[in-house]
mmCIF file of C-alpha atoms in Angstrom:
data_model
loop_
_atom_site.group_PDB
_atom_site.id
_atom_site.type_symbol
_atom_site.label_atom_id
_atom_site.label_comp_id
_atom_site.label_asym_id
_atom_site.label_seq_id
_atom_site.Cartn_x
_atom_site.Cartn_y
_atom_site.Cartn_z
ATOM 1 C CA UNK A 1 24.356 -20.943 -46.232
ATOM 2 C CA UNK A 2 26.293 -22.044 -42.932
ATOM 3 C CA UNK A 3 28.761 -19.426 -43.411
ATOM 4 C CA UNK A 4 25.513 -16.803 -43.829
ATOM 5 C CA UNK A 5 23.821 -18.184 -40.715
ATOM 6 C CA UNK A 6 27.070 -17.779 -38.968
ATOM 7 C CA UNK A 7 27.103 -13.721 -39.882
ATOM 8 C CA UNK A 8 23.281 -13.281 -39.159
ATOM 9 C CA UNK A 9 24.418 -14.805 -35.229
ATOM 10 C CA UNK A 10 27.300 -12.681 -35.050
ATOM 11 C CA UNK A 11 24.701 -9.536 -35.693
ATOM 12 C CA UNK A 12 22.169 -10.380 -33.701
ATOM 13 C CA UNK A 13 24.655 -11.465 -30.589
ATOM 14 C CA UNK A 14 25.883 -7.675 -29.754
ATOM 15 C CA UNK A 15 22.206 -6.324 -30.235
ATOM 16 C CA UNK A 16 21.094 -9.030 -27.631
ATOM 17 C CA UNK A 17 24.008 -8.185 -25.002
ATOM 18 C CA UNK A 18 23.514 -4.131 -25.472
ATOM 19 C CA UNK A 19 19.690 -5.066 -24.468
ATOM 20 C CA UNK A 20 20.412 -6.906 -22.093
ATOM 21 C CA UNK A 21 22.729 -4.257 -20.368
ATOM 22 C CA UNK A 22 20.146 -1.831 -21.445
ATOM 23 C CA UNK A 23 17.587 -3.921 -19.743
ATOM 24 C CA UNK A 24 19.394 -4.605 -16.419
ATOM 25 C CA UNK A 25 21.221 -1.347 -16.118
ATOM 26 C CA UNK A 26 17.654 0.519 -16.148
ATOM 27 C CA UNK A 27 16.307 -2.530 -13.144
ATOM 28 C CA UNK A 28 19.207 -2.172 -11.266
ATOM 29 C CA UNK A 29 21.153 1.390 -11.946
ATOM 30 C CA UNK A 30 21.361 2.936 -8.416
ATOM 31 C CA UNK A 31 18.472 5.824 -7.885
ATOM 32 C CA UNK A 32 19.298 9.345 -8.100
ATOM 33 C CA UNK A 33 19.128 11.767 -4.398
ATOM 34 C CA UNK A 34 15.742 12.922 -6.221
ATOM 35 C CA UNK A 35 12.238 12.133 -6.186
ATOM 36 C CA UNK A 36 9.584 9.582 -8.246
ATOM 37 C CA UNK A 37 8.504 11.823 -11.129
ATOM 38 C CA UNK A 38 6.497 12.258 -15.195
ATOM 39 C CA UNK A 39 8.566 12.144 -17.591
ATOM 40 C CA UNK A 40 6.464 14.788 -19.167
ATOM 41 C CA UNK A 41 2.974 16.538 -18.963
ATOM 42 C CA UNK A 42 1.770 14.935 -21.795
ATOM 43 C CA UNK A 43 2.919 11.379 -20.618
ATOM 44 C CA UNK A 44 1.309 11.999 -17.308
ATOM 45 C CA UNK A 45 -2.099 12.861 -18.760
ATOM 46 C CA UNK A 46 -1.960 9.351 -20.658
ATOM 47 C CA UNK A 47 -1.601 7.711 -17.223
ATOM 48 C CA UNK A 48 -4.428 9.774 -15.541
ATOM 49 C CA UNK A 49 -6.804 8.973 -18.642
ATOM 50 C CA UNK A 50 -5.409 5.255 -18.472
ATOM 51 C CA UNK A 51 -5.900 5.414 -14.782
ATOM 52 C CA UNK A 52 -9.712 7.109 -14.999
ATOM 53 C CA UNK A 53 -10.912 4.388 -17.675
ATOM 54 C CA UNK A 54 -9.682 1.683 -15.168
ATOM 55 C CA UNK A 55 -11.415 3.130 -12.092
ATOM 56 C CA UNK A 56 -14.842 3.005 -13.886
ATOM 57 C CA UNK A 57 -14.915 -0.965 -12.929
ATOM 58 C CA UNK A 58 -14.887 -0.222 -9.025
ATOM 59 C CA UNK A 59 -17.471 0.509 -7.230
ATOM 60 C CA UNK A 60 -18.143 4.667 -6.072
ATOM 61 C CA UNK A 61 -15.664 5.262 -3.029
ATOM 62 C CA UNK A 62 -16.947 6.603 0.130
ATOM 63 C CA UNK A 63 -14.328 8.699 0.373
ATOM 64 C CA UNK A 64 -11.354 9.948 -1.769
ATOM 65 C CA UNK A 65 -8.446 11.598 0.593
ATOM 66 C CA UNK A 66 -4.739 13.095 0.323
ATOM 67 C CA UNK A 67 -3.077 12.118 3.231
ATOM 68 C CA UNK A 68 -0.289 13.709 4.029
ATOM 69 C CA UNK A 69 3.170 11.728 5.380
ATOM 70 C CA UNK A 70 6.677 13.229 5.913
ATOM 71 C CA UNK A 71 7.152 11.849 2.164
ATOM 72 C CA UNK A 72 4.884 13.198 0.070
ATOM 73 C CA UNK A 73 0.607 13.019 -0.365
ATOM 74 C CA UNK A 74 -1.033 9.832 -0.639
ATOM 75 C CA UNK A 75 -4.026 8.962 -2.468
ATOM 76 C CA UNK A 76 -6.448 7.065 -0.421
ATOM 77 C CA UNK A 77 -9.882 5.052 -1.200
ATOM 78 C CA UNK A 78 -12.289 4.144 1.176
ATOM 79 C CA UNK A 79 -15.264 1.549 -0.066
ATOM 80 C CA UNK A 80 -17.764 0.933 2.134
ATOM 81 C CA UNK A 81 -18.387 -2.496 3.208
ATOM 82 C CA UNK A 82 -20.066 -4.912 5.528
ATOM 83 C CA UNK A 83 -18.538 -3.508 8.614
ATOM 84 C CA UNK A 84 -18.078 -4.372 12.350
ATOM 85 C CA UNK A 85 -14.647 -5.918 11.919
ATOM 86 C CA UNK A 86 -11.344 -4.220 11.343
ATOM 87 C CA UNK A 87 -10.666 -2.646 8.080
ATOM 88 C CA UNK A 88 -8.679 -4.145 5.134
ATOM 89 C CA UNK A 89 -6.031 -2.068 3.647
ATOM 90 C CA UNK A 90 -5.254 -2.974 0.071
ATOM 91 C CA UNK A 91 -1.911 -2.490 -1.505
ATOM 92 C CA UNK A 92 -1.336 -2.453 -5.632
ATOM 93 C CA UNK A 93 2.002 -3.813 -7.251
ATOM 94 C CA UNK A 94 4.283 -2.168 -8.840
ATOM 95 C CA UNK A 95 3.091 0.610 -11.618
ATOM 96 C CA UNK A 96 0.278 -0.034 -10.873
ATOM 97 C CA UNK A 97 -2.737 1.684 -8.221
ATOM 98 C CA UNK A 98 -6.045 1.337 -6.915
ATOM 99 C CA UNK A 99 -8.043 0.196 -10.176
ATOM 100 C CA UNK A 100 -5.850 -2.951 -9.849
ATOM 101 C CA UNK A 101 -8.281 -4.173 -7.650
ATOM 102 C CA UNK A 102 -11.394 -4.096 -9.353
ATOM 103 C CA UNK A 103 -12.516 -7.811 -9.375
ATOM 104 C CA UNK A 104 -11.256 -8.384 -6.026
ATOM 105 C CA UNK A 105 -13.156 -5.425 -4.084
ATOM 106 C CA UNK A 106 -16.886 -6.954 -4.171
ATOM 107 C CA UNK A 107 -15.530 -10.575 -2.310
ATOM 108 C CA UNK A 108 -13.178 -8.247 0.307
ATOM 109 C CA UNK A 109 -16.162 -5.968 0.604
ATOM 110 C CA UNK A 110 -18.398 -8.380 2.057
ATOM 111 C CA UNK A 111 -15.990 -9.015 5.222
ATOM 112 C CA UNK A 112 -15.199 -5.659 6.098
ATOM 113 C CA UNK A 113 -14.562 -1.910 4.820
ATOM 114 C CA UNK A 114 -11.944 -1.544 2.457
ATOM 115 C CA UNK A 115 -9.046 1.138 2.081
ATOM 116 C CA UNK A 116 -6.868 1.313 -1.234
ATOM 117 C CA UNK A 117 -4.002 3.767 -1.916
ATOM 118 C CA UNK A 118 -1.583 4.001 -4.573
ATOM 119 C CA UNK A 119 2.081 3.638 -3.197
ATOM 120 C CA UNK A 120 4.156 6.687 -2.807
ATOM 121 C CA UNK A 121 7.077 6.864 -5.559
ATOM 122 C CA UNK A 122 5.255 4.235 -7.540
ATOM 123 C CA UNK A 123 3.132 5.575 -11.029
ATOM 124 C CA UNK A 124 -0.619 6.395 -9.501
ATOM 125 C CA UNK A 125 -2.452 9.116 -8.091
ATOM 126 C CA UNK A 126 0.152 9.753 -4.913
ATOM 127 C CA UNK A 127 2.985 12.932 -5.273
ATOM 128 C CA UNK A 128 6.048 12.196 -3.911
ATOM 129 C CA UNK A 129 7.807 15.345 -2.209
ATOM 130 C CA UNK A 130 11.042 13.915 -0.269
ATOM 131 C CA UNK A 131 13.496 11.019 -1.233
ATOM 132 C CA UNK A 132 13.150 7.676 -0.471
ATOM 133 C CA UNK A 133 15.732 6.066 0.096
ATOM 134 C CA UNK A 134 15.528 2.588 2.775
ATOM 135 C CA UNK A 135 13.184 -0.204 3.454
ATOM 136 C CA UNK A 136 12.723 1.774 6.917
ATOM 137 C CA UNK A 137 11.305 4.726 4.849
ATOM 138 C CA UNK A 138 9.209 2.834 2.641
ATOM 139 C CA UNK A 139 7.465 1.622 6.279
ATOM 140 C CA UNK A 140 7.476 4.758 8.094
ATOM 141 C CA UNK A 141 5.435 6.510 5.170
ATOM 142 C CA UNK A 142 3.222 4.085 5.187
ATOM 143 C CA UNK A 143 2.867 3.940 8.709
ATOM 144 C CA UNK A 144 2.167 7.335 8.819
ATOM 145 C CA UNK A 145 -0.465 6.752 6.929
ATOM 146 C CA UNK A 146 -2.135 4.100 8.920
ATOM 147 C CA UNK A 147 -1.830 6.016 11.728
ATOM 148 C CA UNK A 148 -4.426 8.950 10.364
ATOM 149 C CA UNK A 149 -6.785 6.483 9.744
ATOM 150 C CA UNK A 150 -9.731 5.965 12.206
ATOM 151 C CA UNK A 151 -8.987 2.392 12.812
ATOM 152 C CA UNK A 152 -6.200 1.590 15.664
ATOM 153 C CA UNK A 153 -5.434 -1.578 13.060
ATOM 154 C CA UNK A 154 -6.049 -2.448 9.655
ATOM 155 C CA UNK A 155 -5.611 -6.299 8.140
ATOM 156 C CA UNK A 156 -3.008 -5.166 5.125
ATOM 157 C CA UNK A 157 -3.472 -7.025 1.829
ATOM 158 C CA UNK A 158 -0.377 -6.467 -0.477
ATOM 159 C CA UNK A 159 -0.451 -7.987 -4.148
ATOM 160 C CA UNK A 160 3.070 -8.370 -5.988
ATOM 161 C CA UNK A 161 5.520 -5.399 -4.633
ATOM 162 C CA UNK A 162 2.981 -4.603 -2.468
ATOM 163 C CA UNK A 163 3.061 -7.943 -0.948
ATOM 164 C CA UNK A 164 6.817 -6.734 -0.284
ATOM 165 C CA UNK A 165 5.456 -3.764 1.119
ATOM 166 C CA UNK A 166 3.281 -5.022 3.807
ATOM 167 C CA UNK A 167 6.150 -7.763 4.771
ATOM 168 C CA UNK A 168 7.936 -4.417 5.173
ATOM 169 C CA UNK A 169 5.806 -2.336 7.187
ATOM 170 C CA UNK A 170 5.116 -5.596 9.593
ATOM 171 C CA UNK A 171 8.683 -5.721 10.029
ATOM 172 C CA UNK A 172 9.700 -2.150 10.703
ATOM 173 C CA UNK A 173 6.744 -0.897 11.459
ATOM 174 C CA UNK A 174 3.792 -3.052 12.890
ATOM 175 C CA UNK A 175 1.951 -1.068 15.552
ATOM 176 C CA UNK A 176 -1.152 -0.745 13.219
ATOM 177 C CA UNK A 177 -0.958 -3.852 11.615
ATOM 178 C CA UNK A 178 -3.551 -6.449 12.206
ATOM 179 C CA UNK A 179 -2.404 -8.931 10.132
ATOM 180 C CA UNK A 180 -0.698 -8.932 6.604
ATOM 181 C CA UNK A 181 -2.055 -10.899 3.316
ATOM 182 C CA UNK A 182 0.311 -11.416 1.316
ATOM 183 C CA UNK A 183 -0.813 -12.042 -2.578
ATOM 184 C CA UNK A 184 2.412 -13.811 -4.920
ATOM 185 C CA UNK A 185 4.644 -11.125 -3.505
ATOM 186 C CA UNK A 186 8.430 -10.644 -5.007
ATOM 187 C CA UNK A 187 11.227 -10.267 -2.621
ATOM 188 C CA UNK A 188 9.694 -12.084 0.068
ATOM 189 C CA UNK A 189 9.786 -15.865 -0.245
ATOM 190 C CA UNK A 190 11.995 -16.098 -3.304
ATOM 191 C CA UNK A 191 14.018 -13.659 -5.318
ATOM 192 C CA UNK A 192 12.623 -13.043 -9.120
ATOM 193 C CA UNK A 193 14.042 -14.990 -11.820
ATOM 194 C CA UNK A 194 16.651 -13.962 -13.537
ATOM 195 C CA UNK A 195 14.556 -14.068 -16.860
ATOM 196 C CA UNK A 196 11.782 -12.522 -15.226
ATOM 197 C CA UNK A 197 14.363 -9.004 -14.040
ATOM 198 C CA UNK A 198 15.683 -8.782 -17.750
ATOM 199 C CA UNK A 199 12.149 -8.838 -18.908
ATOM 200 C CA UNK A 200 10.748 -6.003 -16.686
ATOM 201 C CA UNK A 201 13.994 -4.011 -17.470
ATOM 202 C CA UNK A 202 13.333 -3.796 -20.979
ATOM 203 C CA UNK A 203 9.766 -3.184 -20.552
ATOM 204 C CA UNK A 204 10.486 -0.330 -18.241
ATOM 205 C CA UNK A 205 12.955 1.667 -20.611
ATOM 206 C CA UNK A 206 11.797 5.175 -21.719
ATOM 207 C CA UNK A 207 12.192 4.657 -25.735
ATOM 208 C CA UNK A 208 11.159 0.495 -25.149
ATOM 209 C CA UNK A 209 8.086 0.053 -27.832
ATOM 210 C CA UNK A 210 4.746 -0.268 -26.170
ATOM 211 C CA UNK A 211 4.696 -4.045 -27.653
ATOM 212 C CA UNK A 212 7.567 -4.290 -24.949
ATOM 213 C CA UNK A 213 5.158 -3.590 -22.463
ATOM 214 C CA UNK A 214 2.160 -5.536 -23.854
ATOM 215 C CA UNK A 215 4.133 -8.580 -23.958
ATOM 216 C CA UNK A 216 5.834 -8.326 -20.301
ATOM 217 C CA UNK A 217 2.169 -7.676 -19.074
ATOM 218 C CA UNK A 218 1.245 -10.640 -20.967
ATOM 219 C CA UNK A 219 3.996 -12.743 -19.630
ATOM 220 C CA UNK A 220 3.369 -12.499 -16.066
ATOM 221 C CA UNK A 221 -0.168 -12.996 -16.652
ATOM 222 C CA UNK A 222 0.156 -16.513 -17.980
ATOM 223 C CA UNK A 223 0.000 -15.481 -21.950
ATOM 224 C CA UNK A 224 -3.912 -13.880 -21.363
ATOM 225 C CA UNK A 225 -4.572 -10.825 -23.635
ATOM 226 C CA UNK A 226 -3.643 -7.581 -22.284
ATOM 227 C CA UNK A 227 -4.175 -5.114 -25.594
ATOM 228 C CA UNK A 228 -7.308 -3.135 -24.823
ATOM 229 C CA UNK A 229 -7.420 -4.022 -21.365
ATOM 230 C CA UNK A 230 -7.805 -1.533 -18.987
ATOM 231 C CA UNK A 231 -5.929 -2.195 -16.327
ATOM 232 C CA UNK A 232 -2.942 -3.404 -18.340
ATOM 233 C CA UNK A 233 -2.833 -0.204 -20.448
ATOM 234 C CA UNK A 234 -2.702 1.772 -17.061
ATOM 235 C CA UNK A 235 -0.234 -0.245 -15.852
ATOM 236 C CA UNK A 236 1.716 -0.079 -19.326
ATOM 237 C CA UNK A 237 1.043 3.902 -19.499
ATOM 238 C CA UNK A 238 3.182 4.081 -15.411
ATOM 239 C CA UNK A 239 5.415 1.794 -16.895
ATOM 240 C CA UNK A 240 6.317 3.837 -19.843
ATOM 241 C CA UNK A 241 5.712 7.756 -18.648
ATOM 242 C CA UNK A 242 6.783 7.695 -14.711
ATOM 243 C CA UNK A 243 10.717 7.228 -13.767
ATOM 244 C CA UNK A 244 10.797 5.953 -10.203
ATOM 245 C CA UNK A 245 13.815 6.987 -8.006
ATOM 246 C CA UNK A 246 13.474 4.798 -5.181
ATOM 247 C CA UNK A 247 16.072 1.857 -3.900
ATOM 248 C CA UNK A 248 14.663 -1.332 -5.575
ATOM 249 C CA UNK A 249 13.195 -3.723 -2.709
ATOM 250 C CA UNK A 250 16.208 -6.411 -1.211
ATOM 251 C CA UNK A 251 14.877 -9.660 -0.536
ATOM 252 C CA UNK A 252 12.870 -9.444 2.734
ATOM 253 C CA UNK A 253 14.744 -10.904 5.825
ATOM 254 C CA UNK A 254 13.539 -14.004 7.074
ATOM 255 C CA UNK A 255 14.073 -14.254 10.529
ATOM 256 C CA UNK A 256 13.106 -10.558 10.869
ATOM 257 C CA UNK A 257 9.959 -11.693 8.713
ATOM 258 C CA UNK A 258 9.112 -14.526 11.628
ATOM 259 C CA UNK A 259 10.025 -12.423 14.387
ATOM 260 C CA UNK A 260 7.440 -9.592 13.445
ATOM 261 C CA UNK A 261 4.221 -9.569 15.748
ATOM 262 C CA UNK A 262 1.728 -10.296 13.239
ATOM 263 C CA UNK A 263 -0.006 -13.007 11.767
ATOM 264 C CA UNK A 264 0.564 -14.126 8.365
ATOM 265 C CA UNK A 265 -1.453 -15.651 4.975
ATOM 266 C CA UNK A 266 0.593 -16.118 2.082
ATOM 267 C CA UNK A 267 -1.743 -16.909 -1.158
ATOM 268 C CA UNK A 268 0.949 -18.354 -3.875
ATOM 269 C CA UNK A 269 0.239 -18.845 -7.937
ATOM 270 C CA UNK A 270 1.578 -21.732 -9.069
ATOM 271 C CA UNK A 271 2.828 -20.931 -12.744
ATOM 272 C CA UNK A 272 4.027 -17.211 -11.082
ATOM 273 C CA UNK A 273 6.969 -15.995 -13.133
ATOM 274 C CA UNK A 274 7.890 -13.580 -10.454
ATOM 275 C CA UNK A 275 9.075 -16.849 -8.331
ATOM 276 C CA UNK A 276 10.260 -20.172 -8.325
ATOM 277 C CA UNK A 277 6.823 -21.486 -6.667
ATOM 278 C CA UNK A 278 8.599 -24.370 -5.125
ATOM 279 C CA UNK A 279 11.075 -22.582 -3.706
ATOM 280 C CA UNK A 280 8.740 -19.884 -2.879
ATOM 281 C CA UNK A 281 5.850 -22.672 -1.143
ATOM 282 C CA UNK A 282 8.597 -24.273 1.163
ATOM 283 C CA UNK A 283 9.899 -20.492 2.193
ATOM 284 C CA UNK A 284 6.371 -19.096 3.269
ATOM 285 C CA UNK A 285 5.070 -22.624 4.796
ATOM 286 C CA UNK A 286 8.038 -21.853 6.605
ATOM 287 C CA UNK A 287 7.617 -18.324 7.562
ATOM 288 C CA UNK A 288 3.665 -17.599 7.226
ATOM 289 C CA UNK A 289 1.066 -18.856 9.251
ATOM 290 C CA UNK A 290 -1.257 -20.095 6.855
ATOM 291 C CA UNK A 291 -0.610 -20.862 3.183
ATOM 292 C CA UNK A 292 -2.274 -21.297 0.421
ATOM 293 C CA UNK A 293 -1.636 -22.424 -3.399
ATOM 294 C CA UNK A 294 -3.396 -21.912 -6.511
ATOM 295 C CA UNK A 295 -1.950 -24.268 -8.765
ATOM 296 C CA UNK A 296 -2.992 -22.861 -12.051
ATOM 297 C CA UNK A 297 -2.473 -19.072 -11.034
ATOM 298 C CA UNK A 298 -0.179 -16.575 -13.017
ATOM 299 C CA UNK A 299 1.010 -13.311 -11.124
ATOM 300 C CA UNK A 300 -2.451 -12.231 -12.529
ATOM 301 C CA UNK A 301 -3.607 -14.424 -9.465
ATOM 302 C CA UNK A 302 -5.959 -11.586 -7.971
ATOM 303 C CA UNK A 303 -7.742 -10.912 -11.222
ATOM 304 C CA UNK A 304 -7.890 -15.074 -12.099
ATOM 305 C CA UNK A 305 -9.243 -16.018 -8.357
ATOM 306 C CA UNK A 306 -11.294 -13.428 -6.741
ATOM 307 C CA UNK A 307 -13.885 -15.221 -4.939
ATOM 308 C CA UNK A 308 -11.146 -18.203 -3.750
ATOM 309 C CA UNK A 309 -8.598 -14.909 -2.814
ATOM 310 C CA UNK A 310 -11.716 -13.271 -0.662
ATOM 311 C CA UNK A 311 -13.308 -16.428 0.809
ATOM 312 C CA UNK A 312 -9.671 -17.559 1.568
ATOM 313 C CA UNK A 313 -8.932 -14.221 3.462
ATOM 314 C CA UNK A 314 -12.098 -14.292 5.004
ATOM 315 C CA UNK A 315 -11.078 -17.579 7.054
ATOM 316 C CA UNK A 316 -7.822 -16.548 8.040
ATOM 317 C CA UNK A 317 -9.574 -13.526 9.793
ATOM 318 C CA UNK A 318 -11.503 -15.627 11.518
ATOM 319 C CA UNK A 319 -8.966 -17.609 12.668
ATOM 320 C CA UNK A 320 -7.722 -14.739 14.472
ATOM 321 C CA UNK A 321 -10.553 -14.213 16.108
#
């Protein structure tokens, strides 16, 4: 029986290295001089039908534009909202979009209009036409976004990557940047865990099974159910159909972080898997202006706290006031 045991290990050890060289090879492998793109028609249409289903939860936009930047056409959302402040700019993470946001766009609505867009390069409703290939491009598309917009500022609320994103933009470019929210982002107050990286490389492999991608959706959401979930199966259907040829995000600088010209909230899950949250806590209360800690959050944290996430934002605005 020992000896049996000892030949079932022996098979099941080279499966679990060639996975996990599968798994990291496909997170880290260096992006091709080439552009964010479908894998096929067919795959794309399950994304836009994933997508669709998941923007039935959010309210009717007042407006649905294509803006265009040096890098391609972004989608862009405007909801209409209480007004007579500065606009909030939401951000999605990663394979992700707009819909993302549904339970957090009735709180945020109540202090202010709201933009959304999906990011450029990223699975969503935004075509990207020219490489990408820095940190400064990743801001300057974005920036030429802002700057179209009728607002000379905009308060920029980034959840997960997009929480990298706005760090980003306020370092490189902050000119229409009121403040920055950022919601349990990765690559900004702690690097993801090494567990965490091998997980989201096998879940983002082209022939990975879509329980794969079920259960890495499930894992950063604390263990909740994601099958027949809307949002998760759009984020599973980006995940699965749309290769992304971008340079992964590097950990975001710290003292260019603190040097940039805006103010800061950091909202932190607890039980994130994206994070160490101890290590992540002592980083931002060093870094961000305000902090703030949900102890029994997942990376799900915008979905599990709505009401705290918009009443929390609301108060740091007015602090700036």
């Amino acid at each position: 029986m020992a000896r049996r045991s000892r030949r079932r290990r022996w098979i099941i050890l080279p499966i679990l290295i060639l996975l996990l060289g599968a798994a990291l090879w496909a997170l880290f492998r260096p992006p091709a001089a080439t552009i964010g793109q479908w894998r096929s028609a067919e795959g794309q249409e399950v994304y836009r039908a994933a997508y669709a289903a998941a923007m039935e939860a959010l309210p009717e936009p007042a407006e649905v534009r294509d803006l265009r930047s040096p890098w391609g056409l972004v989608r862009l959302y405007r909801f209409a909202g209480a007004g007579g402040g500065e606009a909030l700019l939401l951000l999605p993470g990663t394979a992700s979009g707009t819909p993302v946001w549904a339970d957090n766009l009735p709180g945020l609505l109540e202090i202010a209009d709201v933009y959304t867009l999906d990011l450029l390069g990223e699975p969503g409703l935004s075509i990207q036409e020219r490489p990408i290939t820095s940190a400064a491009d990743k801001a300057a598309w974005l920036d030429a976004v802002l700057a179209a917009l009728p607002e000379a500022q905009v308060h920029v609320v980034g959840l997960s990557i997009g929480g990298w994103t706005a760090a980003n933009l306020a370092i490189h470019r902050p000119d229409h940047v009121a403040s920055v929210t950022l919601i349990d982002p990765v690559f900004v107050f702690d690097s993801i865990p090494l567990g965490t990286m091998i997980r989201a490389g096998a879940a983002t492999l082209p022939w990975a099974p879509e329980a794969w991608r079920d259960s890495f959706n499930a894992y950063t959401a604390g263990g909740a159910e994601v099958e027949d979930v809307p949002v998760a199966d759009m984020i599973a259907a980006g995940m699965a159909h749309y290769a992304m040829r971008q340079p992964p995000p590097a950990r975001i600088d710290a003292a260019a972080l603190s040097a940039a010209p805006v103010q800061i909230l950091a909202i932190l899950a607890g039980q994130s898997v994206m994070h160490r949250p101890e290590e992540a806590r002592a980083a931002a209360e060093a870094l961000a202006d305000a902090v703030r800690v949900y102890p029994e959050a997942s990376h799900a944290i915008n979905g599990e706290h709505p009401a705290e996430i918009a009443a929390d934002i609301a108060a740091f605005l007015a602090s700036l006031d």
